Amino acid sequence: MKEKKLQTKDLIMAGVFAVLYVALICIMASLTGMFIPVYLILPLIAGIVLGPVYTLYISKVPKMGAVLILSVLAGFVMSASSIVVLLYVVVLGVIAQIILTKTNYSTSGIRISYIIFACATEGPFLSLFFAREGFLNTCAQYYGQEYADKIDAVTPIWVLFVQIAIALIGGFIGGRIGMGMNAKHFKKAGIA
Amino acid sequence: MFNDFSFQGEGFIKIDPRTKMIIFILCSIAALRESRTLFQGLLFFFTFALLINGKQFIFAIKMLILYGVMIGIDLLVMMFCLPEALMILLMGIRVFRMFLPVMMAFAIIIKTTRVSEFLAAFDKMHVPEEITIPFSVMFRFFPTIGEEWDNIQNAMKFRGFALTFKNIITRPAFVYECSIVPLLSDTVLIADELSAASLCRGLGANTKRTSLVEVRMGVFDYMLIGFAIWLNIMSYTAY
């Protein structure tokens, strides 16, 4: 794939796909929000559902910086609870971009980069982790270390790591579905 | 749901978009480190006042009621010595309470700033065109995508594949393909049309673009930033 500068056409495409990305996350969050256990595996579901969005976007705009723009825009909207999320998502975007450039936008390259980028949906949960640290510190100062330890014990931290793991799995499945869908529908329709 | 991301009206006193962003960042730093009730209250009322200034009355009052209820539960649990099981609930409520001011600061950015103001502010911050153009497209597009989504859902209902609980459980892959493929095709077509329209209006021209609206930092902006910085310093020292 030739690496050209991003044209205005590509920038508009980036904006529209960023909307789609964020809107689908909103729809999924509102559908699963009622059931807490399902809500906790949102990274897995989002990874699968957003796969076609990502792969179609990359095959439409295979240029330097395209993933970066998507990560900045999606990160900005997802950072409604804390600015940390934006930084996290942008770092993932940079890694995904490096992978894409190294593999020269091959099919497997797109899939590998999506496995990394799928962790972006973990962002809002990550801010909970930072909040927990601050909360425990204040707790220790106010009610004593014992109380803070007790709270530390009842709120499991390993959930976060499990979520990242299932996000990676979601990214693997989503990338597969996305490339399959590209071949089945979008290439024939002349869109991809 | 998608209207949450659109401009809704200007405030009493105009605040520079850059000020709003700085306040949002400062608030999210301060809120994550602090959970003392008094300090949180201060942060909450700061963002609450900004929302009132932005004429977001309904949203502001909803948030106020939510905050009041959470404080109420907190007090109740504290008074009637808490059993272990309620501790998780209490923790959840308190953590959510920490995020509330940050969400409000974010709502101020989104709901009280015109897209053209955003662009003017970004221009002054020397943000490259590669970010500003997609950014403006994004905010223009939330309602459109919402409409498309509703139309696709209607068509699916008509054929009996509606996005209901039963369908999601019994045939998830089929329902998923039926909604995502038209959505993606629509999106690509819309993007093509939009880029043709914007090229006609000279977006592709290789010159520096000027802006109709002017953004300027006033005394009020510096006061707000000063207050937000003071809140951050407070959270370090006042123990």
Short mmCIF file of C-alpha atoms in Angstrom, two decimals, chain A:
data_model
loop_
_atom_site.label_atom_id
_atom_site.label_comp_id
_atom_site.label_asym_id
_atom_site.label_seq_id
_atom_site.Cartn_x
_atom_site.Cartn_y
_atom_site.Cartn_z
CA MET A 1 0.00 0.00 0.00
CA LYS A 2 1.35 3.43 -0.86
CA GLU A 3 1.71 5.86 1.99
CA LYS A 4 0.23 9.13 0.95
CA LYS A 5 -0.78 12.17 2.91
CA LEU A 6 -4.32 12.22 4.24
CA GLN A 7 -6.71 14.03 1.90
CA THR A 8 -9.78 15.96 3.02
CA LYS A 9 -11.88 13.02 1.84
CA ASP A 10 -10.04 10.71 4.23
CA LEU A 11 -10.40 13.13 7.12
CA ILE A 12 -14.17 13.24 6.65
CA MET A 13 -14.23 9.46 6.48
CA ALA A 14 -12.31 9.39 9.77
CA GLY A 15 -14.85 11.69 11.43
CA VAL A 16 -17.82 9.63 10.27
CA PHE A 17 -16.27 6.36 11.38
CA ALA A 18 -15.39 7.83 14.76
CA VAL A 19 -19.08 8.71 15.21
CA LEU A 20 -20.03 5.16 14.30
CA TYR A 21 -17.49 3.75 16.73
CA VAL A 22 -18.69 5.87 19.64
CA ALA A 23 -22.39 5.51 18.79
CA LEU A 24 -22.16 1.72 18.73
CA ILE A 25 -20.46 1.76 22.13
CA CYS A 26 -23.30 3.95 23.45
CA ILE A 27 -25.93 1.60 22.02
CA MET A 28 -24.25 -1.45 23.51
CA ALA A 29 -23.80 0.22 26.89
CA SER A 30 -27.47 1.15 27.01
CA LEU A 31 -28.57 -2.34 25.94
CA THR A 32 -26.37 -4.11 28.49
CA GLY A 33 -26.51 -1.47 31.24
CA MET A 34 -29.46 -3.12 32.94
CA PHE A 35 -27.58 -6.36 33.66
CA ILE A 36 -24.42 -5.73 35.63
CA PRO A 37 -22.69 -9.07 34.82
CA VAL A 38 -23.22 -8.49 31.09
CA TYR A 39 -22.01 -4.91 31.47
CA LEU A 40 -18.73 -6.16 32.92
CA ILE A 41 -17.98 -8.21 29.80
CA LEU A 42 -18.69 -5.19 27.60
CA PRO A 43 -15.04 -5.14 26.36
CA LEU A 44 -15.57 -8.60 24.85
CA ILE A 45 -18.88 -7.70 23.19
CA ALA A 46 -17.60 -4.34 22.00
CA GLY A 47 -14.47 -5.97 20.61
CA ILE A 48 -16.59 -8.33 18.51
CA VAL A 49 -19.18 -5.78 17.39
CA LEU A 50 -16.72 -3.03 16.50
CA GLY A 51 -14.46 -5.32 14.47
CA PRO A 52 -16.14 -4.64 11.10
CA VAL A 53 -16.12 -0.88 11.79
CA TYR A 54 -12.38 -0.87 12.36
CA THR A 55 -11.44 -3.19 9.50
CA LEU A 56 -13.63 -1.37 6.99
CA TYR A 57 -12.20 1.96 8.11
CA ILE A 58 -8.62 0.76 7.73
CA SER A 59 -9.26 -0.77 4.33
CA LYS A 60 -10.95 2.48 3.22
CA VAL A 61 -8.15 4.72 4.52
CA PRO A 62 -4.89 2.73 4.55
CA LYS A 63 -2.71 5.74 5.32
CA MET A 64 -0.32 6.89 7.98
CA GLY A 65 -2.14 8.46 10.94
CA ALA A 66 -5.63 7.17 10.20
CA VAL A 67 -5.80 4.99 13.33
CA LEU A 68 -4.34 7.83 15.35
CA ILE A 69 -7.18 10.17 14.37
CA LEU A 70 -9.76 7.52 15.24
CA SER A 71 -8.14 7.00 18.63
CA VAL A 72 -7.99 10.72 19.43
CA LEU A 73 -11.66 11.28 18.54
CA ALA A 74 -13.04 8.14 20.17
CA GLY A 75 -10.80 8.71 23.18
CA PHE A 76 -12.07 12.26 23.58
CA VAL A 77 -15.69 11.18 23.71
CA MET A 78 -14.98 8.17 25.92
CA SER A 79 -13.03 10.34 28.37
CA ALA A 80 -16.26 11.79 29.76
CA SER A 81 -15.34 10.39 33.16
CA SER A 82 -11.64 11.25 33.22
CA ILE A 83 -8.95 12.66 30.95
CA VAL A 84 -6.74 9.61 31.67
CA VAL A 85 -8.86 7.58 29.25
CA LEU A 86 -7.86 9.83 26.33
CA LEU A 87 -4.15 9.22 26.99
CA TYR A 88 -4.72 5.48 27.29
CA VAL A 89 -6.65 5.24 24.02
CA VAL A 90 -4.12 7.38 22.14
CA VAL A 91 -1.26 5.12 23.31
CA LEU A 92 -3.19 2.11 21.96
CA GLY A 93 -3.73 4.01 18.70
CA VAL A 94 0.01 4.66 18.36
CA ILE A 95 0.82 0.98 18.91
CA ALA A 96 -1.84 -0.08 16.39
CA GLN A 97 -0.42 2.41 13.87
CA ILE A 98 3.11 1.06 14.32
CA ILE A 99 1.89 -2.51 13.77
CA LEU A 100 -0.02 -1.46 10.64
CA THR A 101 2.98 0.36 9.19
CA LYS A 102 5.36 -2.54 9.94
CA THR A 103 3.06 -5.15 8.39
CA ASN A 104 2.26 -2.90 5.43
CA TYR A 105 -1.52 -3.13 5.91
CA SER A 106 -1.76 -6.84 5.15
CA THR A 107 -4.83 -8.78 6.25
CA SER A 108 -3.09 -10.33 9.23
CA GLY A 109 -1.54 -6.95 10.10
CA ILE A 110 -4.95 -5.34 10.31
CA ARG A 111 -6.18 -8.16 12.50
CA ILE A 112 -3.22 -7.99 14.87
CA SER A 113 -3.51 -4.22 15.19
CA TYR A 114 -7.20 -4.58 15.96
CA ILE A 115 -6.44 -7.01 18.79
CA ILE A 116 -4.47 -4.18 20.40
CA PHE A 117 -6.97 -1.46 19.57
CA ALA A 118 -9.90 -3.49 20.94
CA CYS A 119 -8.55 -2.77 24.44
CA ALA A 120 -9.69 0.84 23.95
CA THR A 121 -13.19 -0.07 25.14
CA GLU A 122 -11.60 -0.94 28.47
CA GLY A 123 -10.87 2.79 28.96
CA PRO A 124 -13.93 3.86 30.98
CA PHE A 125 -13.36 0.96 33.38
CA LEU A 126 -9.74 1.99 33.76
CA SER A 127 -10.75 5.32 35.24
CA LEU A 128 -12.57 3.35 37.95
CA PHE A 129 -9.24 1.81 38.85
CA PHE A 130 -7.59 5.20 39.33
CA ALA A 131 -10.58 6.42 41.33
CA ARG A 132 -10.27 3.37 43.57
CA GLU A 133 -6.66 4.24 44.44
CA GLY A 134 -7.56 7.79 45.42
CA PHE A 135 -10.55 6.55 47.36
CA LEU A 136 -8.50 4.04 49.34
CA ASN A 137 -5.88 6.66 50.19
CA THR A 138 -8.46 9.02 51.63
CA CYS A 139 -10.10 6.12 53.44
CA ALA A 140 -6.83 5.19 55.10
CA GLN A 141 -6.33 8.74 56.31
CA TYR A 142 -9.86 9.11 57.64
CA TYR A 143 -10.92 5.77 59.01
CA GLY A 144 -7.58 4.04 59.45
CA GLN A 145 -5.64 1.47 57.46
CA GLU A 146 -7.76 -1.41 58.74
CA TYR A 147 -10.93 -0.05 57.16
CA ALA A 148 -9.14 0.64 53.88
CA ASP A 149 -7.78 -2.91 53.83
CA LYS A 150 -11.27 -4.25 54.35
CA ILE A 151 -12.59 -2.31 51.37
CA ASP A 152 -9.54 -3.37 49.38
CA ALA A 153 -10.50 -6.97 50.04
CA VAL A 154 -14.15 -6.72 48.98
CA THR A 155 -13.53 -4.86 45.71
CA PRO A 156 -11.66 -7.20 43.41
CA ILE A 157 -8.91 -5.69 41.27
CA TRP A 158 -8.39 -8.79 39.14
CA VAL A 159 -11.63 -7.94 37.30
CA LEU A 160 -9.63 -5.31 35.43
CA PHE A 161 -7.07 -7.81 34.15
CA VAL A 162 -9.77 -10.28 33.20
CA GLN A 163 -11.48 -7.50 31.27
CA ILE A 164 -8.30 -6.69 29.36
CA ALA A 165 -7.86 -10.39 28.57
CA ILE A 166 -11.39 -10.74 27.23
CA ALA A 167 -10.95 -7.50 25.29
CA LEU A 168 -7.99 -9.12 23.52
CA ILE A 169 -10.12 -12.18 22.76
CA GLY A 170 -12.91 -9.92 21.52
CA GLY A 171 -10.40 -8.16 19.29
CA PHE A 172 -9.27 -11.48 17.81
CA ILE A 173 -12.83 -12.60 17.02
CA GLY A 174 -13.92 -9.13 15.88
CA GLY A 175 -11.01 -8.79 13.48
CA ARG A 176 -11.83 -12.18 11.98
CA ILE A 177 -15.50 -11.28 11.57
CA GLY A 178 -14.57 -7.89 10.16
CA MET A 179 -12.27 -9.27 7.47
CA GLY A 180 -14.86 -11.94 6.67
CA MET A 181 -17.56 -9.31 6.30
CA ASN A 182 -15.29 -7.21 4.10
CA ALA A 183 -14.90 -10.15 1.74
CA LYS A 184 -18.56 -11.21 1.91
CA HIS A 185 -20.33 -7.86 1.54
CA PHE A 186 -18.27 -4.74 1.13
CA LYS A 187 -15.80 -5.83 -1.57
CA LYS A 188 -18.70 -7.07 -3.74
CA ALA A 189 -20.66 -3.89 -3.17
CA GLY A 190 -17.63 -1.87 -4.21
CA ILE A 191 -17.39 -0.08 -0.88
CA ALA A 192 -14.17 -1.47 0.61
#
